[in-house]
PDB file of N, CA and C in Angstrom:
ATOM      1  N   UNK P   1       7.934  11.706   4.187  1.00  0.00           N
ATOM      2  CA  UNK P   1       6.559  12.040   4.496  1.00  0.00           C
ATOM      3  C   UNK P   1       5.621  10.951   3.982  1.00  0.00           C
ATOM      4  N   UNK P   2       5.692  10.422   2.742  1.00  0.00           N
ATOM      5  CA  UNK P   2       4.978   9.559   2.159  1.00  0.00           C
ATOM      6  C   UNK P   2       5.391   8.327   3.039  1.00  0.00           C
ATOM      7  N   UNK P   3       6.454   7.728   2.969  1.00  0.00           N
ATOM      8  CA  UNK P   3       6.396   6.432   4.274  1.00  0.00           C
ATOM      9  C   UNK P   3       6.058   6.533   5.402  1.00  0.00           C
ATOM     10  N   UNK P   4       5.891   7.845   6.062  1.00  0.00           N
ATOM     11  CA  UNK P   4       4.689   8.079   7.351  1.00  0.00           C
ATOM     12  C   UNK P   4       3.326   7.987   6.949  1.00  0.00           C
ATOM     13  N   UNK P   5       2.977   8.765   5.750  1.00  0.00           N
ATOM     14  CA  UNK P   5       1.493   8.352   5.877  1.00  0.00           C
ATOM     15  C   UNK P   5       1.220   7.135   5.448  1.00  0.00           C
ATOM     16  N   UNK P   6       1.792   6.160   4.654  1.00  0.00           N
ATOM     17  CA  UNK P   6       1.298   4.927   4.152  1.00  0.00           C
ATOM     18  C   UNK P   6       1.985   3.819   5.709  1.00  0.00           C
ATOM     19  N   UNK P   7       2.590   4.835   6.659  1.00  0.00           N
ATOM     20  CA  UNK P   7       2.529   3.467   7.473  1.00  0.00           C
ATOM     21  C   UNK P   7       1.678   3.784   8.757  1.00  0.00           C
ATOM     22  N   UNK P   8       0.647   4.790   8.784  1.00  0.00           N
ATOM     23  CA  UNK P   8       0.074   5.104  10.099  1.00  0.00           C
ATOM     24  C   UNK P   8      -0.758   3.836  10.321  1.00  0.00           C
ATOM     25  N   UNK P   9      -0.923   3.849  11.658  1.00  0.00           N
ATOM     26  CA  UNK P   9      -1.746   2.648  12.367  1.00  0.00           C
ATOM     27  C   UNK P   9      -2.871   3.342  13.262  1.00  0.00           C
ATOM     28  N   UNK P  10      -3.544   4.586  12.757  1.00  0.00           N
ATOM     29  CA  UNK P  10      -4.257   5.394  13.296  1.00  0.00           C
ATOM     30  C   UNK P  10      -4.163   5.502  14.707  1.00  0.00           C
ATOM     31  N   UNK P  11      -3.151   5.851  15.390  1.00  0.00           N
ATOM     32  CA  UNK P  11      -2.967   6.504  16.431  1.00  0.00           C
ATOM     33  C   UNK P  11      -2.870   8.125  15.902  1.00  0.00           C
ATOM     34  N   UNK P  12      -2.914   8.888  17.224  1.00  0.00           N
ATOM     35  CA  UNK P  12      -2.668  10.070  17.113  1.00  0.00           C
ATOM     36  C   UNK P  12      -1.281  10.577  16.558  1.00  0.00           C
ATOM     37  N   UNK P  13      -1.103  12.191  16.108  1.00  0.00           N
ATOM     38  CA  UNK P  13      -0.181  12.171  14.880  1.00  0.00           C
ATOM     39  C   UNK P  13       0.776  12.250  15.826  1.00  0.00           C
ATOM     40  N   UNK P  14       1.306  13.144  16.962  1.00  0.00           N
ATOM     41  CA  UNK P  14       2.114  12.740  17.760  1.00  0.00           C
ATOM     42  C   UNK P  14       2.597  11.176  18.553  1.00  0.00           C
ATOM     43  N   UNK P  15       1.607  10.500  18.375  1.00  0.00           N
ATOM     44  CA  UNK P  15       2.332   9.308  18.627  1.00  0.00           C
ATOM     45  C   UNK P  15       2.741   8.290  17.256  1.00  0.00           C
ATOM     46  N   UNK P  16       2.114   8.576  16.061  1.00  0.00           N
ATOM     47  CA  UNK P  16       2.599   7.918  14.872  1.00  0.00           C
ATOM     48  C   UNK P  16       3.973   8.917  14.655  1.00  0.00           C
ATOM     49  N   UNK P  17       3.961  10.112  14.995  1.00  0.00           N
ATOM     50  CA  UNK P  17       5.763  10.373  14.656  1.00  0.00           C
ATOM     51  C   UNK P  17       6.716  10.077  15.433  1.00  0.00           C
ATOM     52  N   UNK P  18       6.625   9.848  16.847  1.00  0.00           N
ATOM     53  CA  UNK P  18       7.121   8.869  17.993  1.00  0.00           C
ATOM     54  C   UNK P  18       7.223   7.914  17.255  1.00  0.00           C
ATOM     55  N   UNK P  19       6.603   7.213  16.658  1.00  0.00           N
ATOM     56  CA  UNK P  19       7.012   5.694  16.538  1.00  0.00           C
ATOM     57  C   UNK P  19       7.393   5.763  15.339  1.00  0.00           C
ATOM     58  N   UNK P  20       7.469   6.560  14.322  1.00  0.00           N
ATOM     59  CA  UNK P  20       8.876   6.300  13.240  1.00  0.00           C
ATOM     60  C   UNK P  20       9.689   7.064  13.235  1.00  0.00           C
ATOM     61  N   UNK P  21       9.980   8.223  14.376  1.00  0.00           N
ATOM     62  CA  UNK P  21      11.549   8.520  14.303  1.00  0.00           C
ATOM     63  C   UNK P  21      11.874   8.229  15.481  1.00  0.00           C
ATOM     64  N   UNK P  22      11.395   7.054  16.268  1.00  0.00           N
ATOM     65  CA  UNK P  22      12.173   6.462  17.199  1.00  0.00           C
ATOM     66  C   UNK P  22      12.505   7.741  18.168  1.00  0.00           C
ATOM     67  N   UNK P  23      11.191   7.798  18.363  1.00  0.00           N
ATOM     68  CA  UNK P  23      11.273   8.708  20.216  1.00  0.00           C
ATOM     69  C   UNK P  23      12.503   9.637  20.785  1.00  0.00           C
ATOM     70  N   UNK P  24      13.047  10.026  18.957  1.00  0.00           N
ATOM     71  CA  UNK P  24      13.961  11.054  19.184  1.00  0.00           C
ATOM     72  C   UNK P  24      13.699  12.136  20.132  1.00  0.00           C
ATOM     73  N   UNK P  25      14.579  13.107  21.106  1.00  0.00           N
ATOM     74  CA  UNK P  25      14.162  14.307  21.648  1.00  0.00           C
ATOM     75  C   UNK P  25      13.777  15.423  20.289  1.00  0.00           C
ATOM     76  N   UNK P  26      14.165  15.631  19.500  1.00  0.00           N
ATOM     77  CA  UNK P  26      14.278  16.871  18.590  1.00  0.00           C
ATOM     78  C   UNK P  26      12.862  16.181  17.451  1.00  0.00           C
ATOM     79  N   UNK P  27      11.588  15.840  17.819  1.00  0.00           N
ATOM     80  CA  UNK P  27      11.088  14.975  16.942  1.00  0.00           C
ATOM     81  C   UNK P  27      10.030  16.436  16.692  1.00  0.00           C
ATOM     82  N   UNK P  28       9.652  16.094  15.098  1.00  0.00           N
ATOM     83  CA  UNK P  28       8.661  17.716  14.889  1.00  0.00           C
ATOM     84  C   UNK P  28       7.449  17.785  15.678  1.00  0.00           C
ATOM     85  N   UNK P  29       6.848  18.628  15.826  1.00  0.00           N
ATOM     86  CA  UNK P  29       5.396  18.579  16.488  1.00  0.00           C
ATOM     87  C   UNK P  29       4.411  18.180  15.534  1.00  0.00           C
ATOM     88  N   UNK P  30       2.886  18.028  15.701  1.00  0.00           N
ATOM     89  CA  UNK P  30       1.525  17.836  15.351  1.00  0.00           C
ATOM     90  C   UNK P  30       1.818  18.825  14.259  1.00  0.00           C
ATOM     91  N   UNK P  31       1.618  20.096  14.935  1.00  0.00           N
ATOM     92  CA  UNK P  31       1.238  21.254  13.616  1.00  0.00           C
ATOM     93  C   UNK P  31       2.475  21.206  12.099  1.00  0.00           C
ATOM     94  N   UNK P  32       3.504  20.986  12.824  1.00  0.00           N
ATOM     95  CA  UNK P  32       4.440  20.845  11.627  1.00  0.00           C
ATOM     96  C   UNK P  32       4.481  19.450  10.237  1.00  0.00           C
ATOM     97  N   UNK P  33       4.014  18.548  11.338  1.00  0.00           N
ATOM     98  CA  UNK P  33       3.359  17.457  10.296  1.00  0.00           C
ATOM     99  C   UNK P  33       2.047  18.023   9.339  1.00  0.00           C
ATOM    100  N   UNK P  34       1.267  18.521  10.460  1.00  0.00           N
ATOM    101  CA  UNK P  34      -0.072  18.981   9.437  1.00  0.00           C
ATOM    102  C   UNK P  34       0.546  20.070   8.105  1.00  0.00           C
ATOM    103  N   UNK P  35       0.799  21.053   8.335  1.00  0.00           N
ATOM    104  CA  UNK P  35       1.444  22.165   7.859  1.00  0.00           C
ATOM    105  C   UNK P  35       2.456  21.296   6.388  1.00  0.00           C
ATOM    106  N   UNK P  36       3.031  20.637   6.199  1.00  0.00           N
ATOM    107  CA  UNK P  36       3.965  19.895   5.442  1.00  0.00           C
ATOM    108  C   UNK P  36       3.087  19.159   4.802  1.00  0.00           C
ATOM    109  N   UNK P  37       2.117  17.944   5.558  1.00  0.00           N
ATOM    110  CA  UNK P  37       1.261  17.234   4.612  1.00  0.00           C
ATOM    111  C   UNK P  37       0.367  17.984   3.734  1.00  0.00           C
ATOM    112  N   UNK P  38      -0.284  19.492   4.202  1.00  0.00           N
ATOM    113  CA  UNK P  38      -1.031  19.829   3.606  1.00  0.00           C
ATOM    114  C   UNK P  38      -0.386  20.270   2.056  1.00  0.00           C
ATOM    115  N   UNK P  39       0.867  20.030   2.056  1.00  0.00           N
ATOM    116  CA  UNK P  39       1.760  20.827   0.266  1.00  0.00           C
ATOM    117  C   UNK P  39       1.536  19.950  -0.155  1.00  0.00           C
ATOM    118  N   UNK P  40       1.232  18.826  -0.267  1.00  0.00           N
ATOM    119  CA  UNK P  40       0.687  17.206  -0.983  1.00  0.00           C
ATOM    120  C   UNK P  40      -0.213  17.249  -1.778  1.00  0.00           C
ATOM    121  N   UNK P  41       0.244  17.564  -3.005  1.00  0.00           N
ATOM    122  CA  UNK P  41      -1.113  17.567  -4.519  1.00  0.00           C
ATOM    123  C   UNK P  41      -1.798  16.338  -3.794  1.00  0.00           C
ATOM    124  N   UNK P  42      -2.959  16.657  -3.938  1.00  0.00           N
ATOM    125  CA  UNK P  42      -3.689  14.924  -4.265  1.00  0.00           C
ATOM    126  C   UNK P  42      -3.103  14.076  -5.259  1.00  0.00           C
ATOM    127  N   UNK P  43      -2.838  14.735  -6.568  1.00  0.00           N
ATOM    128  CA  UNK P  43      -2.369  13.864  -7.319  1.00  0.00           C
ATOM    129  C   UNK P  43      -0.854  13.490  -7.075  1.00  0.00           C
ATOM    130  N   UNK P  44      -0.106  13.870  -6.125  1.00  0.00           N
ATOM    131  CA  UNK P  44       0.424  12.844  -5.851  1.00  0.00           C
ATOM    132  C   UNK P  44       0.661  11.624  -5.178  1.00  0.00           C
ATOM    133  N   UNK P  45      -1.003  11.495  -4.337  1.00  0.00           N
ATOM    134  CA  UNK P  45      -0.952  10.062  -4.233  1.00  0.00           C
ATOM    135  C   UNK P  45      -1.725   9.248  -5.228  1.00  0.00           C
ATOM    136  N   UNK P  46      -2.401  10.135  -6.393  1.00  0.00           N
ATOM    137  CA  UNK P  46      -2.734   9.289  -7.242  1.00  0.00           C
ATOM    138  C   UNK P  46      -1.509   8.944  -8.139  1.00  0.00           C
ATOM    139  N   UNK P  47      -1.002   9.681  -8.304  1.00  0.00           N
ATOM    140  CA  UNK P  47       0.100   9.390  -8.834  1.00  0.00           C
ATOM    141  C   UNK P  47       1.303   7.734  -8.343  1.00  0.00           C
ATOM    142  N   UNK P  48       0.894   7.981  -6.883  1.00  0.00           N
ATOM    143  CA  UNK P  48       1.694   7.147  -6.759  1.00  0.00           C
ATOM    144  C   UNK P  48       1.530   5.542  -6.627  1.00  0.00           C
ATOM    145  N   UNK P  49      -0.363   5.645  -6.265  1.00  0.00           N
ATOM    146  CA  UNK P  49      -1.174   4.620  -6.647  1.00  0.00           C
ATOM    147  C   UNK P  49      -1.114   4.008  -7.826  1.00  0.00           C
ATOM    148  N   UNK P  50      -0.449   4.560  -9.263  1.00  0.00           N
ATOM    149  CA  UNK P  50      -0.734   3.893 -10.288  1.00  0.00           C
ATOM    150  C   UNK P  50       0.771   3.440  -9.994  1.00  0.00           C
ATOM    151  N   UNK P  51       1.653   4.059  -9.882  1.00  0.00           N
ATOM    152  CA  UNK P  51       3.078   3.764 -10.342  1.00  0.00           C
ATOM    153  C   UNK P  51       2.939   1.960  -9.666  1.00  0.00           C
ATOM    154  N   UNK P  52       2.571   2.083  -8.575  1.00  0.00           N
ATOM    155  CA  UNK P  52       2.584   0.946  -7.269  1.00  0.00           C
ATOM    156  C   UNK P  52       1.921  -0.363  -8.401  1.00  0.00           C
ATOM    157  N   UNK P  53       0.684   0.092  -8.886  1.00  0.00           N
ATOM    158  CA  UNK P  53      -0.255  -1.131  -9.630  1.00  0.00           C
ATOM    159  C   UNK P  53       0.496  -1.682 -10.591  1.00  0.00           C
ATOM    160  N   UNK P  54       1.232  -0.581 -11.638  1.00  0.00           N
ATOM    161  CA  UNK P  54       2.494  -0.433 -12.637  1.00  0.00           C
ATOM    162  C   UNK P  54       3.512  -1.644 -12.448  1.00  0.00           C
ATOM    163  N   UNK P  55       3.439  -1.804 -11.039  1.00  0.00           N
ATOM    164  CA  UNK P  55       5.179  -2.862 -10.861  1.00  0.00           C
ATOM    165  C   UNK P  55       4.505  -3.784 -10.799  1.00  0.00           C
ATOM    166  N   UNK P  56       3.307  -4.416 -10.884  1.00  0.00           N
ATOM    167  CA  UNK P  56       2.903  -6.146 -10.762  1.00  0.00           C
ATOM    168  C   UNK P  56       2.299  -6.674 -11.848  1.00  0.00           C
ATOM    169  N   UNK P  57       2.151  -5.677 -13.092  1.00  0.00           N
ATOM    170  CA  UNK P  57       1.316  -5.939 -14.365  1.00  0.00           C
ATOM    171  C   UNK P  57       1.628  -7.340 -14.831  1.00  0.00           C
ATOM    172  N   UNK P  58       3.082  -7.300 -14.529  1.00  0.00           N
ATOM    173  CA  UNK P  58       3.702  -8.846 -15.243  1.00  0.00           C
ATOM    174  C   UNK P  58       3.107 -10.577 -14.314  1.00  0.00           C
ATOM    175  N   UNK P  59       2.373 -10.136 -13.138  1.00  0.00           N
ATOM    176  CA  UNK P  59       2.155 -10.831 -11.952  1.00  0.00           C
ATOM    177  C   UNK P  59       0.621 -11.800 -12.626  1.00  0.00           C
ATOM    178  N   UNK P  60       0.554 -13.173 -12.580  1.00  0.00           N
ATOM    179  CA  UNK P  60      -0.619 -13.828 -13.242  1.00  0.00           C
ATOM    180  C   UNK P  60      -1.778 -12.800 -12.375  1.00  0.00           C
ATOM    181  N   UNK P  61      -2.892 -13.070 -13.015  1.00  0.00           N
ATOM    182  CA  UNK P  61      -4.122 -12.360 -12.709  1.00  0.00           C
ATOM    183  C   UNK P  61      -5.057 -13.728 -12.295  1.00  0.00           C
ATOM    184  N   UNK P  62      -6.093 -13.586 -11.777  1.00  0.00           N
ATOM    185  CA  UNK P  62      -7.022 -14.472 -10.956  1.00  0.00           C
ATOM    186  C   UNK P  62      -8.341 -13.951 -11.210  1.00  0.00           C
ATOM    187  N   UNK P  63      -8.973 -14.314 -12.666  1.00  0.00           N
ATOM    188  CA  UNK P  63      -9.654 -13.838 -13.172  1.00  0.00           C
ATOM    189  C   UNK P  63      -9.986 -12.499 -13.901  1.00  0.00           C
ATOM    190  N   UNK P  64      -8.946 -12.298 -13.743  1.00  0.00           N
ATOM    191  CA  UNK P  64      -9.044 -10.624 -13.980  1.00  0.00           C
ATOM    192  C   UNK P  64      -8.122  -9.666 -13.266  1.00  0.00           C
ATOM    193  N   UNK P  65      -8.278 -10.424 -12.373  1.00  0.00           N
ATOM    194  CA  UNK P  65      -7.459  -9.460 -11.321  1.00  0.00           C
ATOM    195  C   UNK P  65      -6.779  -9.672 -10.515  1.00  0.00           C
ATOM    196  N   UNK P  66      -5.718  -8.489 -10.369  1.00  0.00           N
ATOM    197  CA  UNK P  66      -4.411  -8.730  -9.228  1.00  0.00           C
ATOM    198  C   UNK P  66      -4.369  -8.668  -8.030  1.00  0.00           C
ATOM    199  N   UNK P  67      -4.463  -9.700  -7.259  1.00  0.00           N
ATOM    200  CA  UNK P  67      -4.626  -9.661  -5.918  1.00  0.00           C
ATOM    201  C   UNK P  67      -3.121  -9.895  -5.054  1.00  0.00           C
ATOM    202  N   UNK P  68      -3.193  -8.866  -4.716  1.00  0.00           N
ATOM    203  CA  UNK P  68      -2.163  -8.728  -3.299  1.00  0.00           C
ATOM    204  C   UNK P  68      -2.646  -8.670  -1.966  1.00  0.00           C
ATOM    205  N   UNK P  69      -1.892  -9.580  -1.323  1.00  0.00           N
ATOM    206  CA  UNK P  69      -1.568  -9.561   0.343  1.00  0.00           C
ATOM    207  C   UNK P  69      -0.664  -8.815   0.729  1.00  0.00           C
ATOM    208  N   UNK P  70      -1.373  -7.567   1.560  1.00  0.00           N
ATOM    209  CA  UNK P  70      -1.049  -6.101   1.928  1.00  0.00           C
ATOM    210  C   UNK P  70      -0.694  -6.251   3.229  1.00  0.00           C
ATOM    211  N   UNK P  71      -0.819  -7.517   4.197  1.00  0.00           N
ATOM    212  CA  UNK P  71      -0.584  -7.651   5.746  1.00  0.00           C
ATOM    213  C   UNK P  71       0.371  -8.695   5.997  1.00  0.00           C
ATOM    214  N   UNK P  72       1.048  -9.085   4.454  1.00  0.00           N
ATOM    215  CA  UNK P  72       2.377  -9.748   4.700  1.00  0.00           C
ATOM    216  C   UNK P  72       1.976 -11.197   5.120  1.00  0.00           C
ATOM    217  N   UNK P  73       1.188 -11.706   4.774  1.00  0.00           N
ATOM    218  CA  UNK P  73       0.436 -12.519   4.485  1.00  0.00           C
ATOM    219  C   UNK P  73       0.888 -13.468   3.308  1.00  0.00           C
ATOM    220  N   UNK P  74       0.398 -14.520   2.700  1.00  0.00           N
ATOM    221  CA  UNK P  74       0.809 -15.272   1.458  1.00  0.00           C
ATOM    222  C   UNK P  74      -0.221 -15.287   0.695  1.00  0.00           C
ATOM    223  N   UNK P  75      -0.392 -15.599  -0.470  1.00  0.00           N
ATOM    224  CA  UNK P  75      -1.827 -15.308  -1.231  1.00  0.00           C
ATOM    225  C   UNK P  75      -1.901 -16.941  -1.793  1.00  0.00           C
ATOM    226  N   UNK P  76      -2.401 -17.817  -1.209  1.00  0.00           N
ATOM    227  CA  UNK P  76      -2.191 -19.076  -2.252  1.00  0.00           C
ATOM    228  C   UNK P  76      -3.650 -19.234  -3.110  1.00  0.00           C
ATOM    229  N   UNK P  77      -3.659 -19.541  -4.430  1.00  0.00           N
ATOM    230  CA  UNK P  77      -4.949 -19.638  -5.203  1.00  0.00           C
ATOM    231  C   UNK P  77      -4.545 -21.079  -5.662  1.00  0.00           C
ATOM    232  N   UNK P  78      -6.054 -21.857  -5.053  1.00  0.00           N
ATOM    233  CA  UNK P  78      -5.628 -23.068  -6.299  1.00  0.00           C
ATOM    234  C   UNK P  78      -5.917 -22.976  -7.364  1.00  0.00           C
ATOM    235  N   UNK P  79      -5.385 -24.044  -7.567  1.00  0.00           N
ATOM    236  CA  UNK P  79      -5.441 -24.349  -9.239  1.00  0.00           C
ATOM    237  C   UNK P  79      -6.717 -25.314  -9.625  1.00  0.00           C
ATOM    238  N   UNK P  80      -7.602 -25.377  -9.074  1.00  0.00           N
ATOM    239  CA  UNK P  80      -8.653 -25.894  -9.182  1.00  0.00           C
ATOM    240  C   UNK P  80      -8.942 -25.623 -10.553  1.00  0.00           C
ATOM    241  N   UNK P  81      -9.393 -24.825 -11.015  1.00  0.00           N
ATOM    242  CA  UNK P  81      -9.689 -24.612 -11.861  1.00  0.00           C
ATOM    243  C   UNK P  81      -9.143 -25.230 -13.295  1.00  0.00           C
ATOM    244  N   UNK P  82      -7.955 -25.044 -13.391  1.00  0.00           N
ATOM    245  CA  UNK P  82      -6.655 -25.470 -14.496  1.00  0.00           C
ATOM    246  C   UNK P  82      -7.017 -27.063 -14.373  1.00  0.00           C
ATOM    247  N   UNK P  83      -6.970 -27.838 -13.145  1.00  0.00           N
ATOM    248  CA  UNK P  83      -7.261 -29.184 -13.083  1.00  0.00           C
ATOM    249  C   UNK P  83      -8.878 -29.554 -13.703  1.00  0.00           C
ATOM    250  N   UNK P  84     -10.128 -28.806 -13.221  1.00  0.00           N
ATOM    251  CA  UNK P  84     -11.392 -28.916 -14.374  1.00  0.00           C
ATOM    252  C   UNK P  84     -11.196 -29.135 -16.078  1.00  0.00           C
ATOM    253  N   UNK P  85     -10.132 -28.183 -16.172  1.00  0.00           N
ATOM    254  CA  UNK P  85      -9.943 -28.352 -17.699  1.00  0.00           C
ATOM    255  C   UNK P  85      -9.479 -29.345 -18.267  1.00  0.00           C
ATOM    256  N   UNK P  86      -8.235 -29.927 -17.268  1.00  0.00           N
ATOM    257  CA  UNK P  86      -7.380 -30.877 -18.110  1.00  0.00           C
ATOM    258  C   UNK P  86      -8.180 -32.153 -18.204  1.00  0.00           C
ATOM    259  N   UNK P  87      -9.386 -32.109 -16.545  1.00  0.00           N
ATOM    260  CA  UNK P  87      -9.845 -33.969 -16.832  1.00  0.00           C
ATOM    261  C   UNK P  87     -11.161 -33.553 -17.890  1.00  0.00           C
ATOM    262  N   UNK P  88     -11.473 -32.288 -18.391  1.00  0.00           N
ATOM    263  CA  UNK P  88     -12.395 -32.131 -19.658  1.00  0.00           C
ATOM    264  C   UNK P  88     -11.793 -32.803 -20.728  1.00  0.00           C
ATOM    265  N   UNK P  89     -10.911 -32.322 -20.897  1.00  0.00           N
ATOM    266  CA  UNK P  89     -10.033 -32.972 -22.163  1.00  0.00           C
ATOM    267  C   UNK P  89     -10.081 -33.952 -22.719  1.00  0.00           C
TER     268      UNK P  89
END
């Protein structure tokens, strides 16, 4: 359930369950998705929001902060900065 909702591409819910169980015949309906998502503490997607932040703590920071590329993308930062310092020196 959780890898359906973190992978919808906002289509309608019958066609986001078409497209991740592969256009099975026996695929659940609309109401049965609704009906199931609704047993979902909120806190467990807060819950699962921290766990997620949890696995990159060790990852350099960029002023402060951890930036991820979420569209599979590459994140390059220069080093501009690091080079200001050294010709201070």
């Amino acid at each position: 359930m959780f890898g359906l909702l973190l992978n919808m591409n906002g289509n309608s819910i019958y066609k986001e369950l078409l497209d991740y169980c592969g256009y099975t015949p026996n695929i659940a309906t609309s109401s049965t998705f609704v009906q199931q998502r609704d047993k979902i503490l909120p806190f467990a997607f807060e819950f699962l929001f921290h766990e997620f932040n949890e696995s990159f703590k060790q990852h350099k920071t960029y002023k402060g902060y951890r930036l991820l590329a979420v569209d599979g993308s590459d994140l390059n930062i220069s080093n501009l900065e690091e080079k200001k310092m050294s010709i201070k020196h």
